[in-house]
Tab-separated table of C-alpha atoms in Angstrom:
chain	number	residue	atom	x	y	z
A	1	MET	CA	16.890	-14.159	-2.483
A	2	LYS	CA	16.021	-16.757	0.117
A	3	ASN	CA	13.075	-19.024	-0.548
A	4	THR	CA	11.646	-18.058	2.844
A	5	ILE	CA	10.424	-14.864	1.170
A	6	LYS	CA	7.685	-17.073	-0.303
A	7	LYS	CA	6.341	-17.705	3.175
A	8	THR	CA	5.987	-13.991	3.820
A	9	TRP	CA	4.264	-13.509	0.468
A	10	MET	CA	1.760	-16.272	1.191
A	11	ILE	CA	0.837	-14.787	4.553
A	12	ALA	CA	0.570	-11.321	3.073
A	13	SER	CA	-1.670	-12.523	0.263
A	14	ALA	CA	-3.993	-14.133	2.768
A	15	LEU	CA	-4.090	-11.432	5.405
A	16	THR	CA	-3.511	-8.071	3.731
A	17	ILE	CA	-6.039	-5.725	2.137
A	18	GLY	CA	-4.941	-2.660	0.277
A	19	MET	CA	-7.428	-0.223	-1.118
A	20	ALA	CA	-7.218	3.522	-1.462
A	21	VAL	CA	-10.024	5.858	-2.393
A	22	LEU	CA	-8.594	7.964	-5.190
A	23	THR	CA	-8.770	11.705	-5.510
A	24	PRO	CA	-9.510	13.333	-8.885
A	25	LEU	CA	-5.817	14.016	-9.394
A	26	GLN	CA	-4.886	10.377	-8.775
A	27	ALA	CA	-7.595	8.634	-10.715
A	28	GLY	CA	-5.892	8.385	-14.084
A	29	ALA	CA	-2.680	7.058	-12.568
A	30	ALA	CA	-4.422	4.215	-10.789
A	31	SER	CA	-5.029	0.808	-12.279
A	32	VAL	CA	-8.699	0.003	-11.746
A	33	GLU	CA	-9.230	-3.680	-12.294
A	34	THR	CA	-12.656	-3.941	-13.814
A	35	ASN	CA	-15.580	-1.942	-15.078
A	36	SER	CA	-18.168	-4.459	-13.984
A	37	SER	CA	-21.150	-3.092	-12.087
A	38	ILE	CA	-22.138	-4.208	-8.620
A	39	ASN	CA	-23.791	-7.611	-8.636
A	40	VAL	CA	-27.393	-6.835	-7.710
A	41	GLN	CA	-28.915	-10.300	-7.899
A	42	LEU	CA	-29.225	-10.696	-4.145
A	43	GLU	CA	-28.868	-8.270	-1.280
A	44	GLN	CA	-26.917	-9.772	1.584
A	45	LYS	CA	-27.800	-9.344	5.233
A	46	ILE	CA	-24.828	-9.829	7.518
A	47	THR	CA	-24.228	-9.509	11.240
A	48	GLY	CA	-20.705	-9.633	12.529
A	49	THR	CA	-17.890	-8.133	14.580
A	50	ILE	CA	-15.588	-5.366	13.359
A	51	LYS	CA	-12.008	-6.618	12.983
A	52	ASN	CA	-10.311	-3.608	11.398
A	53	ILE	CA	-11.384	-0.088	10.390
A	54	TYR	CA	-10.001	1.841	7.405
A	55	ASP	CA	-10.761	5.221	5.862
A	56	ASN	CA	-12.744	3.539	3.096
A	57	GLY	CA	-14.245	0.494	4.777
A	58	MET	CA	-13.974	-2.120	7.494
A	59	LYS	CA	-13.156	-5.801	7.878
A	60	LEU	CA	-15.910	-7.841	9.443
A	61	LYS	CA	-16.003	-11.356	10.910
A	62	GLY	CA	-19.526	-12.573	10.175
A	63	LYS	CA	-21.524	-14.714	12.570
A	64	ASP	CA	-21.621	-17.190	9.682
A	65	GLY	CA	-17.839	-17.602	10.089
A	66	LYS	CA	-17.044	-15.813	6.812
A	67	ASN	CA	-14.792	-12.782	6.368
A	68	TYR	CA	-16.117	-9.592	4.768
A	69	PHE	CA	-14.836	-6.230	3.628
A	70	ILE	CA	-17.566	-3.602	3.892
A	71	SER	CA	-17.076	-0.544	1.701
A	72	PHE	CA	-18.017	2.938	2.923
A	73	HIS	CA	-18.067	4.382	-0.611
A	74	LYS	CA	-21.830	5.079	-0.548
A	75	PHE	CA	-21.715	6.893	2.791
A	76	SER	CA	-20.643	10.447	3.586
A	77	ASP	CA	-17.729	11.289	5.873
A	78	GLU	CA	-20.242	12.821	8.294
A	79	GLN	CA	-22.213	9.558	8.477
A	80	ILE	CA	-19.070	7.503	9.088
A	81	GLU	CA	-17.985	9.909	11.844
A	82	LYS	CA	-21.388	9.614	13.533
A	83	MET	CA	-21.164	5.807	13.534
A	84	LYS	CA	-18.233	5.989	16.010
A	85	LEU	CA	-16.974	2.608	14.858
A	86	VAL	CA	-14.800	0.612	17.252
A	87	GLU	CA	-13.004	-2.683	16.693
A	88	GLY	CA	-14.837	-5.540	18.418
A	89	GLN	CA	-18.210	-3.835	17.984
A	90	GLU	CA	-21.138	-5.794	16.531
A	91	VAL	CA	-22.800	-4.352	13.422
A	92	SER	CA	-25.457	-5.420	10.920
A	93	ILE	CA	-25.033	-4.771	7.220
A	94	GLU	CA	-27.295	-4.868	4.200
A	95	GLY	CA	-25.780	-4.615	0.751
A	96	TYR	CA	-24.653	-6.225	-2.470
A	97	THR	CA	-21.615	-8.324	-3.293
A	98	ALA	CA	-18.922	-6.821	-5.505
A	99	GLU	CA	-16.482	-8.625	-7.785
A	100	SER	CA	-13.465	-6.470	-6.982
A	101	PHE	CA	-12.372	-3.359	-5.100
A	102	SER	CA	-12.557	-1.396	-8.327
A	103	ASP	CA	-16.358	-1.774	-8.249
A	104	PHE	CA	-16.349	0.564	-5.268
A	105	PHE	CA	-14.613	3.334	-7.219
A	106	THR	CA	-17.641	4.834	-8.931
A	107	PHE	CA	-18.101	8.336	-10.285
A	108	GLU	CA	-20.043	9.167	-7.120
A	109	VAL	CA	-16.922	8.348	-5.116
A	110	PHE	CA	-14.761	10.332	-7.519
A	111	LYS	CA	-17.040	13.368	-7.092
A	112	LYS	CA	-16.371	13.470	-3.343
A	113	GLY	CA	-12.945	14.940	-4.045
A	114	ILE	CA	-14.219	17.708	-6.294
A	115	PRO	CA	-15.224	21.109	-4.841
A	116	GLU	CA	-18.975	21.764	-4.864
A	117	GLU	CA	-18.464	24.910	-6.972
A	118	ILE	CA	-17.902	22.860	-10.124
A	119	THR	CA	-20.396	23.625	-12.898
A	120	LYS	CA	-22.872	21.045	-14.199
A	121	GLU	CA	-21.242	21.328	-17.614
A	122	ASP	CA	-17.796	20.433	-16.260
A	123	LEU	CA	-19.259	17.668	-14.109
A	124	THR	CA	-20.892	16.140	-17.204
A	125	LYS	CA	-17.553	16.262	-19.059
A	126	LEU	CA	-15.812	14.614	-16.105
A	127	GLU	CA	-18.364	11.803	-15.900
A	128	LYS	CA	-17.910	11.066	-19.606
A	129	LEU	CA	-14.112	11.002	-19.226
A	130	PHE	CA	-14.367	8.898	-16.066
A	131	ASN	CA	-16.425	6.266	-17.880
A	132	GLU	CA	-13.933	6.275	-20.750
A	133	MET	CA	-11.121	5.762	-18.252
A	134	LYS	CA	-12.861	2.782	-16.646
A	135	HIS	CA	-13.576	1.306	-20.077
A	136	VAL	CA	-9.932	1.496	-21.198
A	137	GLN	CA	-8.711	0.069	-17.897
A	138	ASN	CA	-11.134	-2.825	-18.283
A	139	GLU	CA	-9.871	-3.447	-21.829
A	140	ILE	CA	-6.306	-3.659	-20.508
A	141	LYS	CA	-7.307	-6.086	-17.750
A	142	LYS	CA	-9.312	-8.386	-19.995
A	143	GLY	CA	-6.793	-8.333	-22.826
A	144	VAL	CA	-3.563	-8.374	-20.832
A	145	GLU	CA	-2.655	-11.862	-22.070
A	146	LYS	CA	-3.716	-11.198	-25.673
A	147	LEU	CA	-2.500	-7.649	-26.266
A	148	THR	CA	1.042	-6.999	-27.417
A	149	ASP	CA	3.336	-4.772	-25.358
A	150	GLU	CA	2.883	-2.076	-27.994
A	151	GLU	CA	-0.928	-2.304	-27.775
A	152	ILE	CA	-0.835	-2.134	-23.967
A	153	GLU	CA	1.454	0.893	-24.151
A	154	LYS	CA	-0.998	2.630	-26.490
A	155	LYS	CA	-3.834	1.914	-24.044
A	156	ARG	CA	-1.756	3.395	-21.232
A	157	GLU	CA	-1.043	6.485	-23.297
A	158	GLU	CA	-4.785	6.772	-23.884
A	159	LEU	CA	-5.352	6.570	-20.122
A	160	GLN	CA	-2.746	9.245	-19.514
A	161	LYS	CA	-4.431	11.528	-22.037
A	162	ILE	CA	-7.823	11.028	-20.344
A	163	HIS	CA	-6.292	11.691	-16.958
A	164	GLU	CA	-4.705	14.918	-18.186
A	165	GLU	CA	-8.063	16.104	-19.562
A	166	MET	CA	-9.706	15.365	-16.204
A	167	HIS	CA	-6.905	17.138	-14.372
A	168	GLN	CA	-7.304	20.269	-16.498
A	169	ILE	CA	-11.032	20.378	-15.643
A	170	THR	CA	-10.602	19.854	-11.879
A	171	LYS	CA	-7.408	21.897	-11.441
A	172	PRO	CA	-8.927	25.422	-11.243
A	173	TYR	CA	-11.624	24.291	-8.772
A	174	ILE	CA	-9.129	22.493	-6.545
A	175	LEU	CA	-6.667	25.384	-6.580
A	176	ALA	CA	-9.441	27.872	-5.771
A	177	ASN	CA	-10.363	25.810	-2.692
A	178	TRP	CA	-6.799	24.942	-1.681
A	179	GLN	CA	-5.929	26.059	1.842
A	180	PRO	CA	-2.140	25.621	2.073
A	181	GLN	CA	-0.436	24.925	5.377
A	182	SER	CA	1.540	27.657	7.064
A	183	PHE	CA	5.294	27.465	6.493
A	184	GLU	CA	5.793	26.325	10.088
A	185	GLU	CA	3.242	23.489	9.761
A	186	TYR	CA	4.714	22.423	6.422
A	187	MET	CA	8.230	22.224	7.858
A	188	GLU	CA	7.028	20.352	10.931
A	189	ASP	CA	5.710	17.535	8.725
A	190	TYR	CA	9.255	16.698	7.603
A	191	GLY	CA	10.132	15.548	11.115
A	192	PHE	CA	13.403	17.461	11.508
A	193	ASN	CA	12.545	18.222	15.150
A	194	ARG	CA	12.145	14.539	15.957
A	195	LYS	CA	15.811	13.996	15.108
A	196	ASN	CA	16.992	17.260	16.643
A	197	ILE	CA	18.023	18.666	13.265
A	198	ILE	CA	18.171	22.444	13.554
A	199	ILE	CA	17.796	24.532	10.399
A	200	LYS	CA	20.087	27.567	10.289
A	201	GLU	CA	18.375	30.912	10.718
A	202	ASN	CA	19.479	32.245	7.300
A	203	ASP	CA	18.254	29.075	5.583
A	204	ASN	CA	14.940	29.267	7.423
A	205	VAL	CA	14.356	32.871	6.269
A	206	GLN	CA	15.102	31.931	2.640
A	207	LEU	CA	12.939	28.818	2.823
A	208	LYS	CA	9.938	30.752	4.159
A	209	ALA	CA	10.205	33.357	1.383
A	210	ILE	CA	10.510	30.670	-1.312
A	211	TYR	CA	7.607	28.693	0.182
A	212	GLU	CA	5.313	31.724	0.029
A	213	GLU	CA	6.337	32.426	-3.585
A	214	TRP	CA	5.730	28.766	-4.429
A	215	ILE	CA	2.175	28.969	-3.024
A	216	LYS	CA	1.406	32.063	-5.131
A	217	LEU	CA	2.675	30.308	-8.282
A	218	LYS	CA	0.702	27.138	-7.487
A	219	LYS	CA	-2.486	29.119	-6.950
A	220	SER	CA	-1.945	30.971	-10.241
A	221	GLY	CA	-1.797	27.612	-12.029
A	222	ASP	CA	1.738	28.173	-13.365
A	223	GLU	CA	3.041	24.686	-12.623
A	224	GLU	CA	6.306	25.101	-14.534
A	225	LYS	CA	7.414	28.130	-12.499
A	226	ALA	CA	6.070	26.554	-9.294
A	227	ASN	CA	8.186	23.434	-9.904
A	228	LYS	CA	11.312	25.531	-10.497
A	229	LYS	CA	10.624	27.450	-7.298
A	230	TYR	CA	10.281	24.193	-5.376
A	231	GLU	CA	13.640	23.042	-6.775
A	232	GLU	CA	15.167	26.118	-5.075
A	233	PHE	CA	13.408	25.131	-1.868
A	234	TYR	CA	14.679	21.549	-2.054
A	235	LYS	CA	18.260	22.590	-2.853
A	236	ILE	CA	18.484	24.491	0.444
A	237	LEU	CA	16.917	21.588	2.349
A	238	GLU	CA	18.994	18.839	0.716
A	239	PRO	CA	21.777	18.679	3.363
A	240	TYR	CA	19.113	18.585	6.086
A	241	PHE	CA	17.358	15.699	4.282
A	242	ASP	CA	20.708	13.876	4.142
A	243	ALA	CA	21.003	14.239	7.906
A	244	LEU	CA	17.364	13.208	8.411
A	245	ASN	CA	17.758	10.100	6.265
A	246	ALA	CA	21.198	9.124	7.516
A	247	PRO	CA	21.715	5.357	7.192
A	248	GLU	CA	21.089	3.171	10.218
A	249	THR	CA	24.078	2.201	12.286
A	250	PHE	CA	24.828	-1.525	12.456
A	251	GLU	CA	23.412	-1.630	15.988
A	252	GLU	CA	20.188	0.107	14.910
A	253	PHE	CA	19.866	-2.288	11.970
A	254	MET	CA	20.246	-5.365	14.173
A	255	ASP	CA	17.786	-4.022	16.760
A	256	SER	CA	15.165	-3.500	14.013
A	257	LEU	CA	15.815	-6.953	12.581
A	258	LYS	CA	15.472	-8.674	15.937
A	259	LYS	CA	11.968	-7.232	16.302
A	260	VAL	CA	10.762	-9.373	13.389
A	261	THR	CA	13.234	-12.286	13.316
A	262	GLU	CA	14.563	-14.583	16.024
A	263	PHE	CA	18.256	-15.446	16.109
A	264	PHE	CA	20.452	-17.852	18.014
A	265	ASP	CA	23.266	-16.202	19.980
A	266	ILE	CA	25.618	-14.655	17.448
A	267	PRO	CA	29.299	-14.907	18.512
A	268	ALA	CA	31.195	-11.650	19.021
A	269	GLU	CA	33.604	-12.560	16.206
A	270	THR	CA	30.703	-12.973	13.743
A	271	LEU	CA	29.082	-9.728	14.892
A	272	ALA	CA	32.363	-7.934	14.181
A	273	LYS	CA	32.448	-9.390	10.643
A	274	LEU	CA	28.803	-8.405	10.094
A	275	LYS	CA	29.507	-4.874	11.308
A	276	THR	CA	32.418	-4.531	8.864
A	277	LEU	CA	30.257	-5.843	6.002
A	278	HIS	CA	27.474	-3.441	6.976
A	279	GLY	CA	29.905	-0.529	6.720
A	280	ASP	CA	31.197	-1.779	3.346
A	281	LEU	CA	27.590	-2.071	2.128
A	282	GLN	CA	26.873	1.545	3.058
A	283	LYS	CA	30.006	2.669	1.220
A	284	ALA	CA	29.087	0.666	-1.911
A	285	LEU	CA	25.613	2.220	-1.788
A	286	GLU	CA	27.026	5.750	-1.555
A	287	GLU	CA	29.394	5.058	-4.458
A	288	LYS	CA	26.519	3.482	-6.447
A	289	ASN	CA	28.622	0.361	-7.020
A	290	ASP	CA	25.730	-2.066	-7.635
A	291	GLU	CA	27.891	-5.076	-8.449
A	292	LEU	CA	29.910	-4.773	-5.241
A	293	TYR	CA	26.767	-4.035	-3.234
A	294	ASP	CA	25.044	-7.226	-4.469
A	295	LYS	CA	28.125	-9.305	-3.711
A	296	LEU	CA	28.491	-7.893	-0.185
A	297	HIS	CA	24.751	-8.191	0.445
A	298	GLU	CA	24.821	-11.890	-0.421
A	299	GLU	CA	27.845	-12.420	1.821
A	300	PHE	CA	26.155	-10.530	4.680
A	301	ASN	CA	22.938	-12.570	4.366
A	302	GLU	CA	24.724	-15.922	4.148
A	303	LEU	CA	26.631	-15.144	7.325
A	304	LEU	CA	23.592	-13.845	9.210
A	305	ASN	CA	21.216	-16.602	8.036
A	306	GLN	CA	23.335	-19.220	9.778
A	307	PHE	CA	22.053	-17.854	13.094
A	308	GLU	CA	18.404	-17.304	12.135
A	309	LYS	CA	16.003	-19.455	14.130
A	310	PRO	CA	13.720	-21.265	11.689
A	311	GLN	CA	10.021	-20.714	12.205
A	312	THR	CA	8.258	-23.902	13.242
A	313	PHE	CA	5.317	-25.242	11.248
A	314	GLU	CA	2.983	-24.400	14.132
A	315	GLU	CA	4.294	-20.816	14.308
A	316	PHE	CA	3.854	-20.403	10.563
A	317	MET	CA	0.279	-21.711	10.599
A	318	ALA	CA	-0.598	-19.405	13.508
A	319	ASN	CA	-0.478	-16.529	11.006
A	320	PHE	CA	-3.705	-17.815	9.452
A	321	GLU	CA	-7.130	-17.500	11.047
A	322	PHE	CA	-8.449	-20.703	9.504
A	323	LYS	CA	-7.811	-24.301	10.552
A	324	VAL	CA	-6.918	-27.094	8.152
A	325	SER	CA	-8.070	-30.719	8.393
A	326	GLU	CA	-6.006	-33.159	10.431
A	327	ALA	CA	-5.003	-35.098	7.305
A	328	ASP	CA	-3.892	-31.952	5.460
A	329	SER	CA	-2.096	-30.683	8.544
A	330	LYS	CA	0.061	-33.824	8.629
A	331	LYS	CA	0.925	-33.486	4.940
A	332	LEU	CA	1.654	-29.785	5.309
A	333	LYS	CA	3.917	-30.314	8.323
A	334	GLN	CA	5.910	-32.975	6.485
A	335	LEU	CA	6.337	-30.765	3.403
A	336	TYR	CA	7.191	-27.725	5.535
A	337	GLU	CA	9.976	-29.575	7.353
A	338	GLU	CA	11.262	-31.030	4.076
A	339	TYR	CA	11.339	-27.520	2.637
A	340	GLU	CA	13.290	-26.165	5.633
A	341	ALA	CA	15.867	-28.954	5.326
A	342	LEU	CA	16.307	-28.402	1.574
A	343	ASP	CA	16.494	-24.640	2.020
A	344	LYS	CA	19.222	-25.062	4.640
A	345	LYS	CA	21.216	-27.169	2.173
A	346	ARG	CA	20.665	-24.456	-0.507
A	347	GLU	CA	18.980	-27.011	-2.807
A	348	GLN	CA	16.881	-24.330	-4.469
A	349	GLU	CA	15.166	-26.329	-7.223
A	350	LYS	CA	13.988	-29.098	-4.881
A	351	SER	CA	12.988	-26.632	-2.168
A	352	GLU	CA	10.864	-24.664	-4.663
A	353	GLU	CA	9.109	-27.847	-5.822
A	354	THR	CA	8.407	-28.765	-2.186
A	355	TRP	CA	7.084	-25.287	-1.423
A	356	GLU	CA	4.799	-25.460	-4.460
A	357	ALA	CA	3.373	-28.773	-3.211
A	358	PHE	CA	2.885	-27.177	0.218
A	359	TYR	CA	1.108	-24.182	-1.284
A	360	ASN	CA	-1.151	-26.342	-3.482
A	361	ILE	CA	-2.600	-27.942	-0.333
A	362	LEU	CA	-2.974	-24.648	1.510
A	363	ALA	CA	-4.296	-22.555	-1.420
A	364	PRO	CA	-7.936	-23.838	-1.289
A	365	TYR	CA	-8.123	-22.861	2.402
A	366	ILE	CA	-6.813	-19.371	1.617
A	367	LYS	CA	-9.304	-19.064	-1.239
A	368	ALA	CA	-12.217	-20.222	0.922
A	369	ASN	CA	-11.334	-17.635	3.574
A	370	GLU	CA	-10.924	-14.663	1.259
A	371	GLU	CA	-12.994	-11.665	2.219
A	372	ILE	CA	-16.320	-11.226	0.478
A	373	LEU	CA	-16.613	-7.665	-0.797
A	374	ILE	CA	-19.842	-5.893	0.130
A	375	SER	CA	-21.157	-2.563	-1.141
A	376	ALA	CA	-23.225	-1.587	1.880
A	377	SER	CA	-26.584	0.134	1.452
A	378	LYS	CA	-27.437	0.078	5.160
A	379	ILE	CA	-25.324	-0.118	8.318
A	380	THR	CA	-26.932	-0.665	11.717
A	381	ILE	CA	-24.866	0.023	14.814
A	382	ASN	CA	-25.989	0.609	18.413
A	383	GLY	CA	-29.578	0.403	17.205
A	384	GLN	CA	-29.087	3.294	14.770
A	385	ASP	CA	-29.636	2.800	11.024
A	386	TYR	CA	-27.461	4.603	8.469
A	387	LEU	CA	-28.680	4.528	4.863
A	388	SER	CA	-26.393	4.985	1.867
A	389	GLN	CA	-26.600	8.317	0.073
A	390	HIS	CA	-26.457	6.900	-3.452
């Protein structure tokens, strides 16, 4: 693997946020980082501009120059819809800082995915199990360096057991409220039409009948029979999936690559060699010959990398929103160019040491510009106040 992957990782770690609000069926499978409660020492008041909007929150550039992630977990879907949020819009926020994204995943959030018909008794059981789940996950996080692999595995088994208990409670309510798609809508989601893949009439008739049987079995709660029925469904569709997921041609691969990477002009002779290697790679993949695949992949990359235009220091730094001091910028540029030269010579050990020195200078800037997590209790937009529901 080329050392340049480290550059991509650094940018991603500085710029990317990933957070998904979990449904009741997903909760036990997720790894929630901490069970700490929201820090309520001081309520923050922030005014800023919306940078990005997600299903569960938004990124904000504060007037104070700091970056924030504002969670929507205390607001209803109806409230969020009424806000009509738009990137570039100015908003004011009141709320409390959170230590991690897991602080946003409270039982109140979990309840949003449960049908209203659930009994108080079952809801009480779920809350108890939810708190147990958070507790065990916190134990794993805090003890990850002290616990043995066997102890961690036992904790994970405990989590799985809790999740299964929660699933058994929520399952009948979710199935009772499940409104399955029509067969036509379900098939459309696969995207066969987008690639002009036509399903034979006989296959379509069988698929529709199996789909309707599968829905009946799912609604009855007989998961074992439902899974077997879906295997029948998939077996008929398998050749169509193969056509849908046909490997990229060499030309398609190169076009995709050129959208994210700049290359010098590649001679026709080299392109011919690359095309042959690409075909051999596809064959090795089909035959599941991992050893040959790895060998060919390395050969392909070495040949292609000779024509890759290196990213300049200025281009690399443009990926970050922050600015570094003039003195640090000079040091960073020197280290960056040293790294590129060492990487070109394939001097891996020295290049890694140089990249580490580069990162050590840049890391404090990344840390200082990390987003502050806010659990909002009030959002003001276009003069309208929206108060959290819990």
